[in-house]
Amino acid sequence: MEFILLTGLIVLTVLVFDGRKTIQYLRTRVEDLESRVIQLGSSENDPEVDRVAKPAQKTTFAKRAKPPAQVSVPASKPIEPELETPDIAHPVKEPPQEPAIPTLSMAKRFEDLIGGKLPIWIGGIALIFAGFFLVRFSIESGLFGPTARCITATLFGLLLISFAEFGHRIPRFGNIFNDDLRIGHSITGAGIAVLYATLYMASELYGLLGLTSSLIGVISVTILAFILSQKHGPPTAIMGLLGGFAAPYVAGLGPESVAPLLIYLAVFTAGVFGLAMYRGWAWLALLATGGSALWSTALLFMDLAGDMSFVGLFITLLAIGGALTVSRTGTSFGIPKQIIQSIPLGVGLLQLLMLAPLIEFSLMGWLFFGVLSIFAIALAWRDSTMTPSVLGALALSMAMVAMAFVTDKNGTFETVAAIGFAVLFGMAGHFWAMREKDGWLWALCGILAPTGMLAISTIGDFGWNDRLWGALCLLVALPNALMAWRTKNLQQSKIMPLATAVTAILLAIALWLWTADSVAAIVAILIAAALAFWARFTKRTAIASQSLLAVLSGGLIMLVSSYQLVATLAASLAGETDLYTHLPSVLPLVTELALPAAALVGLAYLFRDIFEKSSSRLVGLIGILGLVGFSYLLFKQPLAIGPIESFVAYGFAERIVLTNLCALSGWWLLWRRWPEKLGGPLQILGLVFAGLALFRFIYFDLMLLSPTNIKQALGPAPFANLGTLHYTAAALWLWLFTKTAVKADSGLAPVRSLEIGSLLAAVAAVMVTVRQAVHGSDIASPPLSSTETYLYSAGLLLLAIAWLARGIQTTNALLRISGLLLLTVVTFKVFLVDAAQLEGILRILSFLGLGIALIGIGWMYGKIMKRDGVPLETAVTD
């Protein structure tokens, strides 16, 4: 009973979806016949009389149109009289117009479905149940035995089929079949279903039929169903399809008879494919493929170790036959044709993918998969719309190889299969890569086939050494390079950049495997240079971007290789004094840092026309930073400052030299006039050095490692010690950089900032000089004394007077104002701090001297400003 219900539901679903198409076709035919009848009737009427068209009755199409007075016109089709041309001997008449098909509303469609279509199909299903209920009643009543019941059911099914075939000949009743063809379709499908159910009952329930008899019966009913489907359409064909695939189950075929089952399925499916091609039913071919696939998949999960090769052969033939059949039906249901046509092929490949581990990846399984792959390539060669299926076959072949390698199946068969698939799809991709429509898909296949198989091969445990893997990478890179060369003139295609990128990656891997780890950055930069050459030749920005990525990869490798140097720089920023023990050896960094950094600088210069301006600067900056890091390593070698004693003796001196070298380099790069091509990058480099010098002075010498906080030797000389020289040099460098900023027309803000920084550095130089003069080489440990306090005031007073004098001489308002401010600060210091520590005549003399000096300075400053007529707020930079 469940089988009957399932069959009925399937029939109902298919018929509901197919009914609309059938009715639309019949309506078009009827309207065409109506137009022809109207034309025949119009030719016999008087040409001067207006002719009208009457819709023909459904019972006959030969009835002529009646005169206008006898016509009853429906409201939906108004009469339109034919126009005549007056005053012409032979009037030209307009051809009759075909009646327009009215657009049905949603309510009308719903009414048509519920009231017109569903009852017919439900009625057919009711006939099926009526037959079974009749049999059930006979069983419950004990009227008939098993044989009589089966004969009665068979007669009932044949009666339904006969009634559908010849019912239209019954007087006064046959018009029902002519009015709606679905009635005959429904009754025929019910009869076929009853016959199938009867065979199942006779073989399974009562045992009246043996294996051969039941199989012959099912095949006979199936053939009858397909013959009737020529007249009654898809519903009957579906019933035949269901019965045909149910026949092996009805007959009792199973795992013990695999060969007969597969032969039957092959013959039956071939017949269905033939019917599908004859009627143009792609859906029938797909359903037949699905039914056979269900049977073959079920067999895969059974214990059929000795018969799996037959199953694989059946799957292969089914996929090929299904694809060829669908391609000849000409229908696609609104779905892209390539998708419909690829379904049988995809199902077959997936089944073979399931079959391969069951037969332990034997030679037969690989051959079946290879046959389907060749078939997919041949199909795409004939029809360009099928080319995507080749990529699908390639993906499944890679999956099959990966499954083999994951399960430790990496013997001769698996290795040869991987190479064979790579060569098969790769050669096909190269051969048709230049086709106009689908060439890019073939080219993509040619790139992915060898590269993907190489990547999958890394899963297997082959025991190969690095040299062999490198040789394989180089071997796979060659066809990719060939693809890039062949497609270099296809400007709109992205295949050439893809092939170039894959080639570059494989070459880099091969060189890395063949060379030492220390030259990894050099290898990456060589690849970047090759890509830059190729980008210049092809004039493709995408290749230039790849070259930039290779450069960044080289820079990242440099960073990783010199991690000890980076760690040392981080420790230096943290204030650690023992840096030498953290530094790496010099010799390894020659190849890991110095050479690749110099190569990057050369690359940025040689290919500045390939890279964008910002990219070229970035490449050059990475190289220069590498060279600076290596120079820092070299600079730290001579003194080898490690223990704290070494730092106290030489730390400040080493830091002075490095900071002033950075300042000198920055000033020279910014001051000198360079050629236009080099001016931009070198100016940026000069700013980097100048900024680095300023950062070192502020961060290390004023804050973190100031000699006033951490013990460091400055030397015994009062004015020629390291502290005085360094802070004075900082003030001079900052003042020189103000001239450079004015020359570069950098604006007023940078100039003022540098000038103010220079003045502050001069103040620091005076204070360091005073403290060194009082305490000697070590200025961090001794406490502050009163003598030192007075000397600070004296030194700063002299500095303020020097600023005032220079400001007056050069009319520099900043120097004059800074001198006055410093003078004011010193004055307050003298009154509030210094004078409080003096007594007696010393206090009187200090105040007297200070007062006279301030008055003299004020008088002279005002007189000079009045004579020159320069207000104090004038800001002219010398």
Short mmCIF file of C-alpha atoms in Angstrom, two decimals, residues 517-808:
data_model
loop_
_atom_site.label_atom_id
_atom_site.label_comp_id
_atom_site.label_asym_id
_atom_site.label_seq_id
_atom_site.Cartn_x
_atom_site.Cartn_y
_atom_site.Cartn_z
CA ASP A 517 68.29 29.48 4.48
CA SER A 518 70.65 32.45 4.74
CA VAL A 519 70.00 33.49 1.11
CA ALA A 520 66.20 33.23 1.32
CA ALA A 521 65.79 37.03 1.20
CA ILE A 522 68.14 37.27 -1.80
CA VAL A 523 66.04 34.64 -3.62
CA ALA A 524 62.85 36.60 -2.97
CA ILE A 525 64.44 39.80 -4.26
CA LEU A 526 65.77 38.04 -7.37
CA ILE A 527 62.22 36.86 -8.07
CA ALA A 528 61.03 40.42 -7.55
CA ALA A 529 63.61 41.68 -10.05
CA ALA A 530 62.51 39.06 -12.61
CA LEU A 531 58.89 40.10 -12.13
CA ALA A 532 59.86 43.74 -12.57
CA PHE A 533 61.60 42.91 -15.87
CA TRP A 534 58.50 41.01 -17.00
CA ALA A 535 56.24 43.89 -15.96
CA ARG A 536 58.33 46.32 -18.00
CA PHE A 537 58.14 43.99 -21.00
CA THR A 538 54.39 43.35 -20.82
CA LYS A 539 53.42 46.77 -19.45
CA ARG A 540 51.03 45.17 -16.95
CA THR A 541 50.45 46.84 -13.61
CA ALA A 542 49.34 43.54 -12.11
CA ILE A 543 52.84 42.11 -12.60
CA ALA A 544 54.33 45.22 -11.00
CA SER A 545 52.10 44.58 -7.99
CA GLN A 546 53.38 41.02 -7.82
CA SER A 547 56.95 42.32 -7.90
CA LEU A 548 56.13 44.64 -5.01
CA LEU A 549 54.70 41.70 -3.05
CA ALA A 550 57.91 39.77 -3.68
CA VAL A 551 59.90 42.77 -2.41
CA LEU A 552 57.81 42.91 0.75
CA SER A 553 58.33 39.18 1.18
CA GLY A 554 62.08 39.71 0.92
CA GLY A 555 61.87 42.52 3.46
CA LEU A 556 59.89 40.30 5.82
CA ILE A 557 62.49 37.54 5.47
CA MET A 558 65.23 40.09 6.21
CA LEU A 559 63.35 41.13 9.34
CA VAL A 560 62.97 37.53 10.51
CA SER A 561 66.61 36.68 9.69
CA SER A 562 67.88 39.67 11.67
CA TYR A 563 65.56 39.21 14.62
CA GLN A 564 68.51 39.44 17.03
CA LEU A 565 69.34 42.88 15.68
CA VAL A 566 65.73 43.94 16.05
CA ALA A 567 65.71 42.59 19.60
CA THR A 568 68.89 44.59 20.34
CA LEU A 569 67.27 47.78 19.06
CA ALA A 570 64.26 47.10 21.26
CA ALA A 571 66.53 46.58 24.27
CA SER A 572 68.28 49.84 23.46
CA LEU A 573 64.97 51.70 23.43
CA ALA A 574 64.21 50.17 26.82
CA GLY A 575 67.38 51.72 28.26
CA GLU A 576 69.52 48.61 28.54
CA THR A 577 73.26 49.37 28.45
CA ASP A 578 74.70 45.91 27.68
CA LEU A 579 73.81 45.71 23.96
CA TYR A 580 76.83 43.97 22.53
CA THR A 581 75.94 40.59 23.99
CA HIS A 582 72.54 40.73 22.25
CA LEU A 583 73.92 41.54 18.82
CA PRO A 584 74.16 38.79 16.16
CA SER A 585 77.37 37.92 14.37
CA VAL A 586 78.36 40.15 11.49
CA LEU A 587 79.21 37.53 8.88
CA PRO A 588 75.79 35.80 8.65
CA LEU A 589 74.03 39.15 8.32
CA VAL A 590 76.08 40.02 5.26
CA THR A 591 73.98 37.60 3.21
CA GLU A 592 70.85 37.80 5.32
CA LEU A 593 70.64 41.60 5.61
CA ALA A 594 73.32 43.68 3.87
CA LEU A 595 73.19 42.16 0.37
CA PRO A 596 69.38 41.96 0.08
CA ALA A 597 69.07 45.49 1.48
CA ALA A 598 71.51 46.83 -1.11
CA ALA A 599 69.63 44.88 -3.79
CA LEU A 600 66.37 46.52 -2.73
CA VAL A 601 67.91 49.99 -3.07
CA GLY A 602 69.15 49.10 -6.55
CA LEU A 603 65.76 47.61 -7.44
CA ALA A 604 63.98 50.79 -6.39
CA TYR A 605 66.26 52.86 -8.59
CA LEU A 606 66.40 50.62 -11.67
CA PHE A 607 62.64 49.99 -11.82
CA ARG A 608 61.33 53.33 -10.66
CA ASP A 609 59.39 53.51 -13.94
CA ILE A 610 57.60 50.23 -13.14
CA PHE A 611 56.66 50.92 -9.54
CA GLU A 612 54.47 53.79 -8.56
CA LYS A 613 56.21 56.72 -6.91
CA SER A 614 55.09 55.74 -3.43
CA SER A 615 55.93 52.07 -4.05
CA SER A 616 59.40 52.93 -5.31
CA ARG A 617 60.04 55.00 -2.22
CA LEU A 618 58.78 52.17 -0.03
CA VAL A 619 61.12 49.66 -1.65
CA GLY A 620 64.06 52.04 -1.31
CA LEU A 621 63.16 52.81 2.29
CA ILE A 622 63.07 49.11 3.19
CA GLY A 623 66.50 48.65 1.65
CA ILE A 624 67.96 51.71 3.37
CA LEU A 625 66.58 50.63 6.74
CA GLY A 626 68.27 47.28 6.23
CA LEU A 627 71.55 48.99 5.41
CA VAL A 628 71.21 51.27 8.43
CA GLY A 629 70.60 48.26 10.65
CA PHE A 630 73.67 46.53 9.28
CA SER A 631 75.71 49.74 9.69
CA TYR A 632 74.54 49.93 13.30
CA LEU A 633 75.79 46.38 13.78
CA LEU A 634 79.19 47.33 12.36
CA PHE A 635 79.31 50.51 14.44
CA LYS A 636 78.80 48.55 17.66
CA GLN A 637 81.72 46.21 16.95
CA PRO A 638 84.90 48.27 17.66
CA LEU A 639 84.19 49.20 21.28
CA ALA A 640 82.16 46.05 22.04
CA ILE A 641 80.49 47.73 25.00
CA GLY A 642 79.08 45.05 27.24
CA PRO A 643 79.64 45.29 31.04
CA ILE A 644 78.58 48.43 32.90
CA GLU A 645 82.20 49.51 33.31
CA SER A 646 82.61 49.61 29.53
CA PHE A 647 79.40 51.57 29.21
CA VAL A 648 80.58 54.14 31.78
CA ALA A 649 83.89 54.55 29.98
CA TYR A 650 82.76 54.55 26.35
CA GLY A 651 78.96 54.61 26.19
CA PHE A 652 78.49 58.36 25.91
CA ALA A 653 81.32 58.72 23.40
CA GLU A 654 79.90 56.00 21.15
CA ARG A 655 76.44 57.52 21.31
CA ILE A 656 77.83 60.96 20.43
CA VAL A 657 79.55 59.66 17.33
CA LEU A 658 76.45 57.79 16.07
CA THR A 659 74.09 60.70 16.68
CA ASN A 660 76.36 63.22 14.99
CA LEU A 661 76.92 60.87 12.04
CA CYS A 662 73.14 60.69 11.56
CA ALA A 663 72.91 64.49 11.81
CA LEU A 664 75.76 64.99 9.35
CA SER A 665 74.23 62.52 6.86
CA GLY A 666 70.80 64.12 7.12
CA TRP A 667 72.14 67.65 6.72
CA TRP A 668 74.28 66.69 3.72
CA LEU A 669 71.40 64.93 1.94
CA LEU A 670 69.07 67.86 2.57
CA TRP A 671 71.53 70.62 1.74
CA ARG A 672 72.98 69.33 -1.51
CA ARG A 673 71.19 69.74 -4.82
CA TRP A 674 70.50 66.36 -6.39
CA PRO A 675 69.32 65.36 -9.89
CA GLU A 676 65.58 65.46 -10.36
CA LYS A 677 65.20 61.65 -10.46
CA LEU A 678 67.08 61.18 -7.19
CA GLY A 679 66.01 64.36 -5.44
CA GLY A 680 62.76 63.05 -3.94
CA PRO A 681 64.03 59.79 -2.42
CA LEU A 682 67.26 61.33 -1.14
CA GLN A 683 65.41 64.25 0.42
CA ILE A 684 63.21 61.75 2.23
CA LEU A 685 66.27 59.82 3.32
CA GLY A 686 67.82 63.04 4.61
CA LEU A 687 64.72 63.75 6.68
CA VAL A 688 64.91 60.20 8.05
CA PHE A 689 68.52 60.68 9.19
CA ALA A 690 67.81 64.12 10.61
CA GLY A 691 64.78 62.81 12.47
CA LEU A 692 66.79 59.88 13.77
CA ALA A 693 69.51 62.21 15.09
CA LEU A 694 66.95 64.44 16.78
CA PHE A 695 65.18 61.42 18.27
CA ARG A 696 68.43 60.02 19.63
CA PHE A 697 69.41 63.34 21.20
CA ILE A 698 66.06 63.92 22.88
CA TYR A 699 65.27 60.30 23.86
CA PHE A 700 68.72 59.10 24.91
CA ASP A 701 70.82 62.18 25.77
CA LEU A 702 68.14 64.29 27.44
CA MET A 703 65.78 61.69 28.88
CA LEU A 704 66.67 57.99 29.08
CA LEU A 705 70.49 57.97 29.27
CA SER A 706 71.28 61.54 30.22
CA PRO A 707 74.76 61.89 31.77
CA THR A 708 73.16 63.84 34.59
CA ASN A 709 71.16 60.72 35.62
CA ILE A 710 73.34 57.74 34.63
CA LYS A 711 77.07 57.67 35.29
CA GLN A 712 79.07 58.15 32.07
CA ALA A 713 82.55 59.54 31.49
CA LEU A 714 82.60 63.01 29.88
CA GLY A 715 86.34 63.71 30.14
CA PRO A 716 88.34 66.05 32.44
CA ALA A 717 88.65 69.11 30.16
CA PRO A 718 86.42 72.01 31.33
CA PHE A 719 85.27 73.18 27.90
CA ALA A 720 86.49 70.38 25.63
CA ASN A 721 84.69 67.53 27.36
CA LEU A 722 82.24 65.25 25.59
CA GLY A 723 79.19 66.76 27.26
CA THR A 724 79.97 70.31 26.21
CA LEU A 725 80.92 69.30 22.71
CA HIS A 726 77.85 67.09 22.19
CA TYR A 727 75.21 69.50 23.45
CA THR A 728 76.85 72.40 21.66
CA ALA A 729 76.95 70.33 18.47
CA ALA A 730 73.26 69.55 18.89
CA ALA A 731 72.49 73.27 19.12
CA LEU A 732 74.57 73.96 16.01
CA TRP A 733 72.95 71.10 14.03
CA LEU A 734 69.50 72.33 14.85
CA TRP A 735 70.43 75.84 13.77
CA LEU A 736 71.89 74.50 10.51
CA PHE A 737 68.72 72.54 9.86
CA THR A 738 66.79 75.80 10.13
CA LYS A 739 68.79 77.11 7.17
CA THR A 740 68.02 73.91 5.27
CA ALA A 741 64.32 74.29 6.00
CA VAL A 742 64.39 77.90 4.76
CA LYS A 743 66.19 76.75 1.61
CA ALA A 744 63.58 74.05 1.05
CA ASP A 745 60.77 76.59 1.61
CA SER A 746 59.23 74.35 4.25
CA GLY A 747 57.24 77.10 5.91
CA LEU A 748 57.62 79.13 9.11
CA ALA A 749 56.50 76.48 11.63
CA PRO A 750 59.36 73.97 11.06
CA VAL A 751 61.91 76.79 11.08
CA ARG A 752 60.66 78.21 14.35
CA SER A 753 60.56 74.75 15.95
CA LEU A 754 64.15 74.04 14.96
CA GLU A 755 65.33 77.48 16.14
CA ILE A 756 63.66 77.04 19.51
CA GLY A 757 65.16 73.55 19.81
CA SER A 758 68.59 74.96 19.04
CA LEU A 759 68.25 77.58 21.79
CA LEU A 760 67.14 74.94 24.30
CA ALA A 761 70.09 72.76 23.35
CA ALA A 762 72.39 75.75 23.96
CA VAL A 763 70.93 76.16 27.46
CA ALA A 764 71.56 72.44 28.09
CA ALA A 765 75.13 72.81 26.81
CA VAL A 766 75.82 75.68 29.28
CA MET A 767 74.39 73.75 32.20
CA VAL A 768 76.34 70.57 31.33
CA THR A 769 79.52 72.64 30.96
CA VAL A 770 79.04 74.26 34.37
CA ARG A 771 78.36 70.95 36.11
CA GLN A 772 81.35 69.28 34.45
CA ALA A 773 83.56 72.21 35.41
CA VAL A 774 82.55 71.83 39.03
CA HIS A 775 82.48 68.00 39.38
CA GLY A 776 84.71 66.68 36.61
CA SER A 777 84.01 63.68 34.32
CA ASP A 778 81.14 62.23 36.37
CA ILE A 779 78.23 64.67 36.59
CA ALA A 780 75.53 62.15 37.65
CA SER A 781 76.62 61.34 41.20
CA PRO A 782 77.79 64.56 42.99
CA PRO A 783 75.18 66.69 44.81
CA LEU A 784 74.34 70.26 43.86
CA SER A 785 76.55 72.88 45.49
CA SER A 786 76.14 76.65 46.01
CA THR A 787 79.12 77.41 43.78
CA GLU A 788 77.52 75.39 41.01
CA THR A 789 74.31 77.38 41.45
CA TYR A 790 76.12 80.71 41.05
CA LEU A 791 77.95 79.44 38.00
CA TYR A 792 74.66 78.41 36.40
CA SER A 793 73.44 81.98 36.79
CA ALA A 794 76.68 83.40 35.41
CA GLY A 795 76.80 81.05 32.48
CA LEU A 796 73.14 81.57 31.54
CA LEU A 797 73.60 85.33 31.94
CA LEU A 798 76.47 85.27 29.48
CA LEU A 799 74.35 83.17 27.09
CA ALA A 800 71.47 85.65 27.36
CA ILE A 801 73.85 88.54 26.63
CA ALA A 802 75.24 86.64 23.63
CA TRP A 803 71.70 86.07 22.27
CA LEU A 804 70.84 89.72 22.73
CA ALA A 805 74.03 90.87 21.03
CA ARG A 806 73.55 88.51 18.11
CA GLY A 807 69.90 89.35 17.81
CA ILE A 808 70.65 93.04 17.73
#
